[in-house]
PDB file of C-alpha atoms in Angstrom:
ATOM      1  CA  UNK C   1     158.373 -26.283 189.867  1.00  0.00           C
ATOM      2  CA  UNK C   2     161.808 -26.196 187.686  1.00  0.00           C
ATOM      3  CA  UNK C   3     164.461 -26.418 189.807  1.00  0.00           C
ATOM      4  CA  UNK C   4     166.475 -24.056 187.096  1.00  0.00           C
ATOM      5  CA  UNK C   5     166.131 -20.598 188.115  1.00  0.00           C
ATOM      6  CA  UNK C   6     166.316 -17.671 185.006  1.00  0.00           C
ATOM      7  CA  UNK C   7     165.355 -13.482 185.303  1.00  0.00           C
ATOM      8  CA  UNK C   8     163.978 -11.496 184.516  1.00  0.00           C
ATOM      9  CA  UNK C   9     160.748 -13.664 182.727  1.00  0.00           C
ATOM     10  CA  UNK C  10     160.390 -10.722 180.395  1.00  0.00           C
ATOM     11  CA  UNK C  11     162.838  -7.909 178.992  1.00  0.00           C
ATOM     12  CA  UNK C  12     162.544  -5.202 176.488  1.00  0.00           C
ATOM     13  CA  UNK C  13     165.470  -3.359 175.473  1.00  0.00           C
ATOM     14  CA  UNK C  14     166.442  -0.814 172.731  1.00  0.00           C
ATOM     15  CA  UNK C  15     169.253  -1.836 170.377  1.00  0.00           C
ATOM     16  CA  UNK C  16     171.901   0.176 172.472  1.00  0.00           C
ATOM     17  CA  UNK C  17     171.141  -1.131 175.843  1.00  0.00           C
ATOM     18  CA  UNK C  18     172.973  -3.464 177.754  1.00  0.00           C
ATOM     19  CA  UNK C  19     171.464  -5.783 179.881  1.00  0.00           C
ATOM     20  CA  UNK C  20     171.991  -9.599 181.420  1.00  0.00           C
ATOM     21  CA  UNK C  21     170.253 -12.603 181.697  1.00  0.00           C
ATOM     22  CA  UNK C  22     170.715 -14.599 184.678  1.00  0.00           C
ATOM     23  CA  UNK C  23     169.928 -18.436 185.357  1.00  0.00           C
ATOM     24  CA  UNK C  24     170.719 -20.464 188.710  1.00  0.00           C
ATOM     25  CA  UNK C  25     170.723 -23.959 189.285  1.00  0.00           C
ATOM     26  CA  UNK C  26     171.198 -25.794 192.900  1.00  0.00           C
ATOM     27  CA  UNK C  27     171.123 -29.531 191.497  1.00  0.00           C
ATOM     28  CA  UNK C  28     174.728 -29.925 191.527  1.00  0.00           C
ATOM     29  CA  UNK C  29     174.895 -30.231 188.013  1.00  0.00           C
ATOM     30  CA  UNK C  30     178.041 -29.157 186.271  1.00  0.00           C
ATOM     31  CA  UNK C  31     176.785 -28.627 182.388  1.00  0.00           C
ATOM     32  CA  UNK C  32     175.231 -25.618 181.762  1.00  0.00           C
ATOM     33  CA  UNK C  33     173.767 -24.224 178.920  1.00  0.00           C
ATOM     34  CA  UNK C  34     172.304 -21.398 176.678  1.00  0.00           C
ATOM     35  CA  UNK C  35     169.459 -22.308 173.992  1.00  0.00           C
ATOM     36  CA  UNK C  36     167.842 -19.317 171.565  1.00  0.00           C
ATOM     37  CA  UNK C  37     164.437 -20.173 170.785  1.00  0.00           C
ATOM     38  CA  UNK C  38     161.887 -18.907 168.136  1.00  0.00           C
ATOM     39  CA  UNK C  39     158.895 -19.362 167.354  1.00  0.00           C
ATOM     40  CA  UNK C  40     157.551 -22.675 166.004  1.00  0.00           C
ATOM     41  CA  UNK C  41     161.381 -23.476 165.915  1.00  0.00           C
ATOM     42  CA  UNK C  42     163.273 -26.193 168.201  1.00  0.00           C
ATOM     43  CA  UNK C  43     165.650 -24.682 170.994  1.00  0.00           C
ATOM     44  CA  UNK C  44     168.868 -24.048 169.340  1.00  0.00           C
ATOM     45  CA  UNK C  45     171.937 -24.067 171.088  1.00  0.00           C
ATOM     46  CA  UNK C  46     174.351 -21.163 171.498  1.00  0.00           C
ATOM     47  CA  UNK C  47     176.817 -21.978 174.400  1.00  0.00           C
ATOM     48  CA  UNK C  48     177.573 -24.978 176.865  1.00  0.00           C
ATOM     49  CA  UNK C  49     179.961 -24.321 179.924  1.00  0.00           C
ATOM     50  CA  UNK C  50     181.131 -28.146 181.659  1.00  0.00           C
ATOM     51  CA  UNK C  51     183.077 -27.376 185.101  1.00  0.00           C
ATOM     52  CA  UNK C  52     182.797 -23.460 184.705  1.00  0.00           C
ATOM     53  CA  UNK C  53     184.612 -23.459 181.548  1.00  0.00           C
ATOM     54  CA  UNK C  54     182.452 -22.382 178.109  1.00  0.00           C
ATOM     55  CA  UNK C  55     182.886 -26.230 175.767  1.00  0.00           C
ATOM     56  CA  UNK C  56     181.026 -25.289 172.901  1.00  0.00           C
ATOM     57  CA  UNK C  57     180.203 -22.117 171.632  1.00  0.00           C
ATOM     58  CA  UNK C  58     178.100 -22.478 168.219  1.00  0.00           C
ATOM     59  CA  UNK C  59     179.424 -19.491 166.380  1.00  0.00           C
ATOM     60  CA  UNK C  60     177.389 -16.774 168.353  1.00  0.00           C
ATOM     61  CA  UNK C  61     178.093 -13.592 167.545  1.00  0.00           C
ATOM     62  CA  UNK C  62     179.563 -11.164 170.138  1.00  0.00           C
ATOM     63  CA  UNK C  63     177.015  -9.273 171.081  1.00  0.00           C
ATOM     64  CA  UNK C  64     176.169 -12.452 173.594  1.00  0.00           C
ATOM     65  CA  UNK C  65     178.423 -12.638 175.852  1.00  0.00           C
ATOM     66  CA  UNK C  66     178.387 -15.673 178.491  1.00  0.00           C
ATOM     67  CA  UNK C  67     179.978 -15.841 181.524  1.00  0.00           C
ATOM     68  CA  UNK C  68     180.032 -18.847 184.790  1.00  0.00           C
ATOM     69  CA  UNK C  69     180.798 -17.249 187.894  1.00  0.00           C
ATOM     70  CA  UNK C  70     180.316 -20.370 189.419  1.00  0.00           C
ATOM     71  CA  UNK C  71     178.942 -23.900 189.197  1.00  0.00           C
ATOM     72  CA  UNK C  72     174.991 -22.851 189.950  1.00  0.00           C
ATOM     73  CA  UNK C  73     175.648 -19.617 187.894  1.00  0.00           C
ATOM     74  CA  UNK C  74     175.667 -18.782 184.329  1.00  0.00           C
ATOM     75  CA  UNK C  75     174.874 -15.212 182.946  1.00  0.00           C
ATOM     76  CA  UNK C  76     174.555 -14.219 179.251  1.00  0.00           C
ATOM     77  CA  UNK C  77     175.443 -10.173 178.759  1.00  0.00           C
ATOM     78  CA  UNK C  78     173.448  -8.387 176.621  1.00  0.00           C
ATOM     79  CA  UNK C  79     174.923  -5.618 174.142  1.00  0.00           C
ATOM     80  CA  UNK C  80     173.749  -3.713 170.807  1.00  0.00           C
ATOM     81  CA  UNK C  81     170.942  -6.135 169.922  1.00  0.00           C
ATOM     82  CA  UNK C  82     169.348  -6.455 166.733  1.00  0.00           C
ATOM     83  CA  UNK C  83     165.090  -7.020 166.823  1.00  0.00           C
ATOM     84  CA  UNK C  84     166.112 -10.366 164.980  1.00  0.00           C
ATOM     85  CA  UNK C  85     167.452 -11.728 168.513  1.00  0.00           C
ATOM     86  CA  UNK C  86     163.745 -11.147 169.700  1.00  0.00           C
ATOM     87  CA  UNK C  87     163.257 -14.588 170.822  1.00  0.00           C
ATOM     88  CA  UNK C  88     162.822 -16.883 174.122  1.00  0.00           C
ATOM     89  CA  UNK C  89     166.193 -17.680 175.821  1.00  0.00           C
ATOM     90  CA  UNK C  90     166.198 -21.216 177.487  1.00  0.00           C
ATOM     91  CA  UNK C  91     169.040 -21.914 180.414  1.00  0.00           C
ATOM     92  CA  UNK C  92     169.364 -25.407 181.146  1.00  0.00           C
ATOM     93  CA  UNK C  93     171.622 -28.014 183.384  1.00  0.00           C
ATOM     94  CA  UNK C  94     172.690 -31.407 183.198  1.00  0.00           C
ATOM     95  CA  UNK C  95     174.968 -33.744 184.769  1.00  0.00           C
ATOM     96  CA  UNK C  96     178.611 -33.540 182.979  1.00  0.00           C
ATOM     97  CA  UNK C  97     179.531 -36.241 180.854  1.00  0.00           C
ATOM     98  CA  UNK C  98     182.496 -36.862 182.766  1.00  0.00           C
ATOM     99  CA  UNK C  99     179.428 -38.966 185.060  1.00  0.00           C
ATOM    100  CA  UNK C 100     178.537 -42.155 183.829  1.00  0.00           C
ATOM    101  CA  UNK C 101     175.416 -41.815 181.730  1.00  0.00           C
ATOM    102  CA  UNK C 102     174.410 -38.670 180.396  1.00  0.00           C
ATOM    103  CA  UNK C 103     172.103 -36.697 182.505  1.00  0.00           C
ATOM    104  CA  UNK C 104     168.886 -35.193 180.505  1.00  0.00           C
ATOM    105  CA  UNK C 105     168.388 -31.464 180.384  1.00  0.00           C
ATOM    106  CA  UNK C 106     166.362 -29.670 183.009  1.00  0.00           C
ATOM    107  CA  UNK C 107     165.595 -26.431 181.464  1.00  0.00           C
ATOM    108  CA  UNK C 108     164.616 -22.827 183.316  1.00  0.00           C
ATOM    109  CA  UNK C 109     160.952 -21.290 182.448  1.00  0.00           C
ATOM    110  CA  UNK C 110     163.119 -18.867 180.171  1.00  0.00           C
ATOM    111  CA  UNK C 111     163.611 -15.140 179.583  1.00  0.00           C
ATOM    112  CA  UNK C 112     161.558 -13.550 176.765  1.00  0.00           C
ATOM    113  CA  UNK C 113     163.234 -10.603 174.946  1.00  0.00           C
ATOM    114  CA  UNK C 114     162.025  -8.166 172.708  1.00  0.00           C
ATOM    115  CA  UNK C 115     164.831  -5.885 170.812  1.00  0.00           C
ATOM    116  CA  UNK C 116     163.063  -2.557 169.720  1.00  0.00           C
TER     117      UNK C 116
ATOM    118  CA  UNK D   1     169.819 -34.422 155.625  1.00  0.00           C
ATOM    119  CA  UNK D   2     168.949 -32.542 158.668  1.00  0.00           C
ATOM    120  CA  UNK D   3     170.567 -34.571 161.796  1.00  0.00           C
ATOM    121  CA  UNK D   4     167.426 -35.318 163.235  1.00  0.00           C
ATOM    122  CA  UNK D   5     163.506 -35.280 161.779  1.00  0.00           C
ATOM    123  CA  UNK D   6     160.253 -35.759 163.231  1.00  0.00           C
ATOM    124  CA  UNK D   7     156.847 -36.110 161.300  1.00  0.00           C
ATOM    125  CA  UNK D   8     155.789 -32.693 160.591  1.00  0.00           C
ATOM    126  CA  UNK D   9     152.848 -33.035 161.952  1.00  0.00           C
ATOM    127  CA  UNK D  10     149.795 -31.274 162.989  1.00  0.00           C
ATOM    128  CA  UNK D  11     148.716 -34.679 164.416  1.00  0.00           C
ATOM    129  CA  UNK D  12     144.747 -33.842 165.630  1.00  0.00           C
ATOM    130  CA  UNK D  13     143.393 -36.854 167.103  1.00  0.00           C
ATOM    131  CA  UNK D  14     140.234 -37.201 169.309  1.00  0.00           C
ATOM    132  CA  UNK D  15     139.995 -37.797 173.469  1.00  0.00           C
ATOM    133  CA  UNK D  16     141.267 -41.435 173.726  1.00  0.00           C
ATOM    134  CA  UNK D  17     142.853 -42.191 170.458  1.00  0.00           C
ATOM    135  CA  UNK D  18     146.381 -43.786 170.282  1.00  0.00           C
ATOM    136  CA  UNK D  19     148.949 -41.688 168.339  1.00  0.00           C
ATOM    137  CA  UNK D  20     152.731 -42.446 167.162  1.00  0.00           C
ATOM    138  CA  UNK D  21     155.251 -40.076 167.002  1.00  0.00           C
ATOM    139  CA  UNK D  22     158.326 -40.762 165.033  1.00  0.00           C
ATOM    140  CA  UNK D  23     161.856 -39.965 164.926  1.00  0.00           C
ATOM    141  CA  UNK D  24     164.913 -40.915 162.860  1.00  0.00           C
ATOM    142  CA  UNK D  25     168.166 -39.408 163.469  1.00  0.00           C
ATOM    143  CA  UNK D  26     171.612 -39.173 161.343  1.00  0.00           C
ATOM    144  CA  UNK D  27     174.552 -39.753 163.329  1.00  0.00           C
ATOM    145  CA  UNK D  28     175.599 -43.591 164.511  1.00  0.00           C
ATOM    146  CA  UNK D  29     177.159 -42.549 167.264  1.00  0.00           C
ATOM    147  CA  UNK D  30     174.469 -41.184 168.923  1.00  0.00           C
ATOM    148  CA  UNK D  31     174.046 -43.008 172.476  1.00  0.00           C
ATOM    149  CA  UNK D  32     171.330 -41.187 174.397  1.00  0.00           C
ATOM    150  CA  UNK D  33     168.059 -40.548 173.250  1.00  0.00           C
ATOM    151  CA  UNK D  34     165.105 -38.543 175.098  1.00  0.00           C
ATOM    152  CA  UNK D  35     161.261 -37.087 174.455  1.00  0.00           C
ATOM    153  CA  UNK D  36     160.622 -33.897 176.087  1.00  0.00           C
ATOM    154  CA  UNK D  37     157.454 -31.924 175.447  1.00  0.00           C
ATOM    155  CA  UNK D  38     156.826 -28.060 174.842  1.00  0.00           C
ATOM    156  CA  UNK D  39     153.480 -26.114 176.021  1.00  0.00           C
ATOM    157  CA  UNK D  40     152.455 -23.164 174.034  1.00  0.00           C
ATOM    158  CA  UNK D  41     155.238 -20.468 175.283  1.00  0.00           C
ATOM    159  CA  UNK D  42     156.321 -22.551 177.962  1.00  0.00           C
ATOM    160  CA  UNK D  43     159.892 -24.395 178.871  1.00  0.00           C
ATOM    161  CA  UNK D  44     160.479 -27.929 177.162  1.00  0.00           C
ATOM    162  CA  UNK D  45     159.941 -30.444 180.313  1.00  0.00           C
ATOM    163  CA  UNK D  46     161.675 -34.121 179.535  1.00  0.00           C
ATOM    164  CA  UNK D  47     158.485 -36.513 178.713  1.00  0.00           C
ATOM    165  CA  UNK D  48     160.766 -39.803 178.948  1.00  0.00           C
ATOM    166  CA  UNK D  49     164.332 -41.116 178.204  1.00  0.00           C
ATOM    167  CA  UNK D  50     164.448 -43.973 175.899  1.00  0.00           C
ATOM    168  CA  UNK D  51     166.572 -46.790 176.375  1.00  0.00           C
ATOM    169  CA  UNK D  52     167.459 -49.613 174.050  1.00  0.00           C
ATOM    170  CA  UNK D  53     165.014 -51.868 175.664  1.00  0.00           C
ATOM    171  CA  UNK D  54     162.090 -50.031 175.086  1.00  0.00           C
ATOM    172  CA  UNK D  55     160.329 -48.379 178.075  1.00  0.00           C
ATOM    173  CA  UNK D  56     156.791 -47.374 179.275  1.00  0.00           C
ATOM    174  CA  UNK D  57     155.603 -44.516 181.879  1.00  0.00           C
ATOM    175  CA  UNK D  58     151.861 -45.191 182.107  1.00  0.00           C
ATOM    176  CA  UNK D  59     149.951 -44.346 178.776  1.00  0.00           C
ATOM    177  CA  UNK D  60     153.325 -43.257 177.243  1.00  0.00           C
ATOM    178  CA  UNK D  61     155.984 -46.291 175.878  1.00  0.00           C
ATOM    179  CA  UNK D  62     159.182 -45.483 174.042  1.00  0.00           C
ATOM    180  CA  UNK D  63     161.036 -47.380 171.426  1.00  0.00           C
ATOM    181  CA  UNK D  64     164.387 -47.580 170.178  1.00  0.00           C
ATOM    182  CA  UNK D  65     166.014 -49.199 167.421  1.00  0.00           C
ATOM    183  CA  UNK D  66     169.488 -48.486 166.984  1.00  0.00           C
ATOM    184  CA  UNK D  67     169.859 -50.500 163.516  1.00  0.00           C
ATOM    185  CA  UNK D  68     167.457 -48.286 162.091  1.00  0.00           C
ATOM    186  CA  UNK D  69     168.445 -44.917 163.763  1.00  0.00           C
ATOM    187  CA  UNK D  70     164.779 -44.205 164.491  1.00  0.00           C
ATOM    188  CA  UNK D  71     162.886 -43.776 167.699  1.00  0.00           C
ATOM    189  CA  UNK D  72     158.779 -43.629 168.613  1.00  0.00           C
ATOM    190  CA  UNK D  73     156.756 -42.798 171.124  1.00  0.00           C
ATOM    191  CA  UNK D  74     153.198 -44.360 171.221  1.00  0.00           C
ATOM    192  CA  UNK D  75     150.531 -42.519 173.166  1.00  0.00           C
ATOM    193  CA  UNK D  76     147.222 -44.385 174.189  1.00  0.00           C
ATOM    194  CA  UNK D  77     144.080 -42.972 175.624  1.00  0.00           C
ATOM    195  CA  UNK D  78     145.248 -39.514 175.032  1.00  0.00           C
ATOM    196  CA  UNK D  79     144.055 -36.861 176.655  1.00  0.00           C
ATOM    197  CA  UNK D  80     143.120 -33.183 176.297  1.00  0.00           C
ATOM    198  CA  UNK D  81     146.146 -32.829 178.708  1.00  0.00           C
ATOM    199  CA  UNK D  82     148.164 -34.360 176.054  1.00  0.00           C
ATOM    200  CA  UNK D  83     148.056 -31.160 173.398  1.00  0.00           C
ATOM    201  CA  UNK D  84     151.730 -30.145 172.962  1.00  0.00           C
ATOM    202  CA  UNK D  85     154.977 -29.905 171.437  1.00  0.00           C
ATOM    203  CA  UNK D  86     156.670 -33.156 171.083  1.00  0.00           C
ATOM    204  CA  UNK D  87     160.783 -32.979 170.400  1.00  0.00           C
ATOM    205  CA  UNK D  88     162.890 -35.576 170.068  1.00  0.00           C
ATOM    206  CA  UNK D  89     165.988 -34.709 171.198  1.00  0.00           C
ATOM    207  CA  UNK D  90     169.667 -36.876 170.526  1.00  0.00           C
ATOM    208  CA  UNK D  91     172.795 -36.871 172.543  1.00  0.00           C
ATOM    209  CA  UNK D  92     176.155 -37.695 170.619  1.00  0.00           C
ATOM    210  CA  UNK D  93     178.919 -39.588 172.809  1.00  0.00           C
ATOM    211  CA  UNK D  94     177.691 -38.867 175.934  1.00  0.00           C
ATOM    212  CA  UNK D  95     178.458 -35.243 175.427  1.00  0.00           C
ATOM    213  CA  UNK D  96     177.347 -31.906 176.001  1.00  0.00           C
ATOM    214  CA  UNK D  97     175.860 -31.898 172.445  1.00  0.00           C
ATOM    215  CA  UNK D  98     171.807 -32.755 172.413  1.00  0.00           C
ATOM    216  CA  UNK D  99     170.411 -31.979 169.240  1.00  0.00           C
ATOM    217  CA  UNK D 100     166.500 -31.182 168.595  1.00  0.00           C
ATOM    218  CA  UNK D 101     164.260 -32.406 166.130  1.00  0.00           C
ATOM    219  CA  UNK D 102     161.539 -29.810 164.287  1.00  0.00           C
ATOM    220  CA  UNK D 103     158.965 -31.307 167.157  1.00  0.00           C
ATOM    221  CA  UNK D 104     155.561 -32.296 166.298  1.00  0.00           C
ATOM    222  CA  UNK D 105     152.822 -31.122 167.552  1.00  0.00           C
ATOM    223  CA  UNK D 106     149.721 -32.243 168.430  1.00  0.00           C
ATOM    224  CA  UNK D 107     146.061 -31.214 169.458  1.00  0.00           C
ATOM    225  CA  UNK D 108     143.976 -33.331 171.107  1.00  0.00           C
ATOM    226  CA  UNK D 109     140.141 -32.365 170.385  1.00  0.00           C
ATOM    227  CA  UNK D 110     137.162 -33.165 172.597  1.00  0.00           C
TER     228      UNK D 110
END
């Protein structure tokens, strides 16, 4: 079983809806991230938060929205969609870089979206 | 050049071959280097980290060679179990920044 939570599984949503992705991790890990992911594509990433505090951000546009309420928490807000964002969204952890060695990345099952 | 590249695969092999995956990747100062394999519309799930020694988990044994900026993974005695998604994925400067390659995938056929 992952030990990286993320609901709901599945969403639909109409282009003006807003809505939120959720992911929850209890490894202690303090690297969290956001990966889009498309069919027959690789997982790209979108945002990284290290210590509760977004690190990279890879040009997203707005309507995503992150947010780290805390360390085992990381949300991505959902707002005025287009059906090209129809994808799988990936939340993953690792250890922070500040510990020696890099940690690998444990990723959630994911959150399938549909924009109609 | 994209930063990293797999074979493009389809690899379809039968029960028990041995297949080789390969991987070459762009940026020197890459330090940490990992497999992770995809199922069909499932979450990526880390196969093996490779380390500059070379390493082995069972049927599964990873290479690196850091001259070349290119890392393998051999499969023996694969199984139907084995049909997936294979990415090769790159970390730069112990960072926060893993990169994937395209992934290759392969069938394995009774």
């Amino acid at each position: 079983d992952t030990e990286v939570t993320q609901t709901p599984k599945h969403l639909v949503m109409g282009m003006t809806n807003k809505k939120s992705l959720k992911c929850e991790q209890h490894m202690g890990h303090r690297a969290m991230y956001w990966y889009k992911q498309k069919a027959k594509k690789p997982p790209e990433l979108m945002f990284v938060y290290s210590y509760e505090k977004l690190s990279i951000n890879e040009s997203v546009p707005s309507r995503f929205s992150p947010e780290c309420p805390n360390s085992s928490l990381l949300n991505l807000h959902l707002h005025a969609l287009q059906p090209e964002d129809s994808a799988l969204y990936l939340c993953a952890s690792s250890q922070s870089f500040r510990v020696a060695g890099t940690g690998e990345l444990f990723f959630g099952e994911g959150s399938r979206l549909t924009v109609l | 050049r994209k930063e990293v590249e797999q074979d493009p695969g389809p690899f379809n092999v039968p029960e028990g071959a041995t297949v080789a995956f390969n991987c070459t990747y762009s940026n020197s100062a890459s330090q940490s280097f990992f497999w992770y394999r995809q199922d069909c519309r499932k979450e990526p799930k880390l196969l093996m980290s490779v380390y500059s020694s070379g390493n082995e988990d069972g049927r599964f044994t990873a290479q690196l060679n850091r001259a070349s900026q290119y890392i393998s993974l051999l499969i023996r005695d694969s199984k139907l179990s084995d049909s997936a998604t294979y990415l090769c994925v790159v970390n730069h400067n112990y960072g926060q920044n893993f990169v994937f390659g395209p992934g290759t995938r392969l069938s394995v056929l009774p």
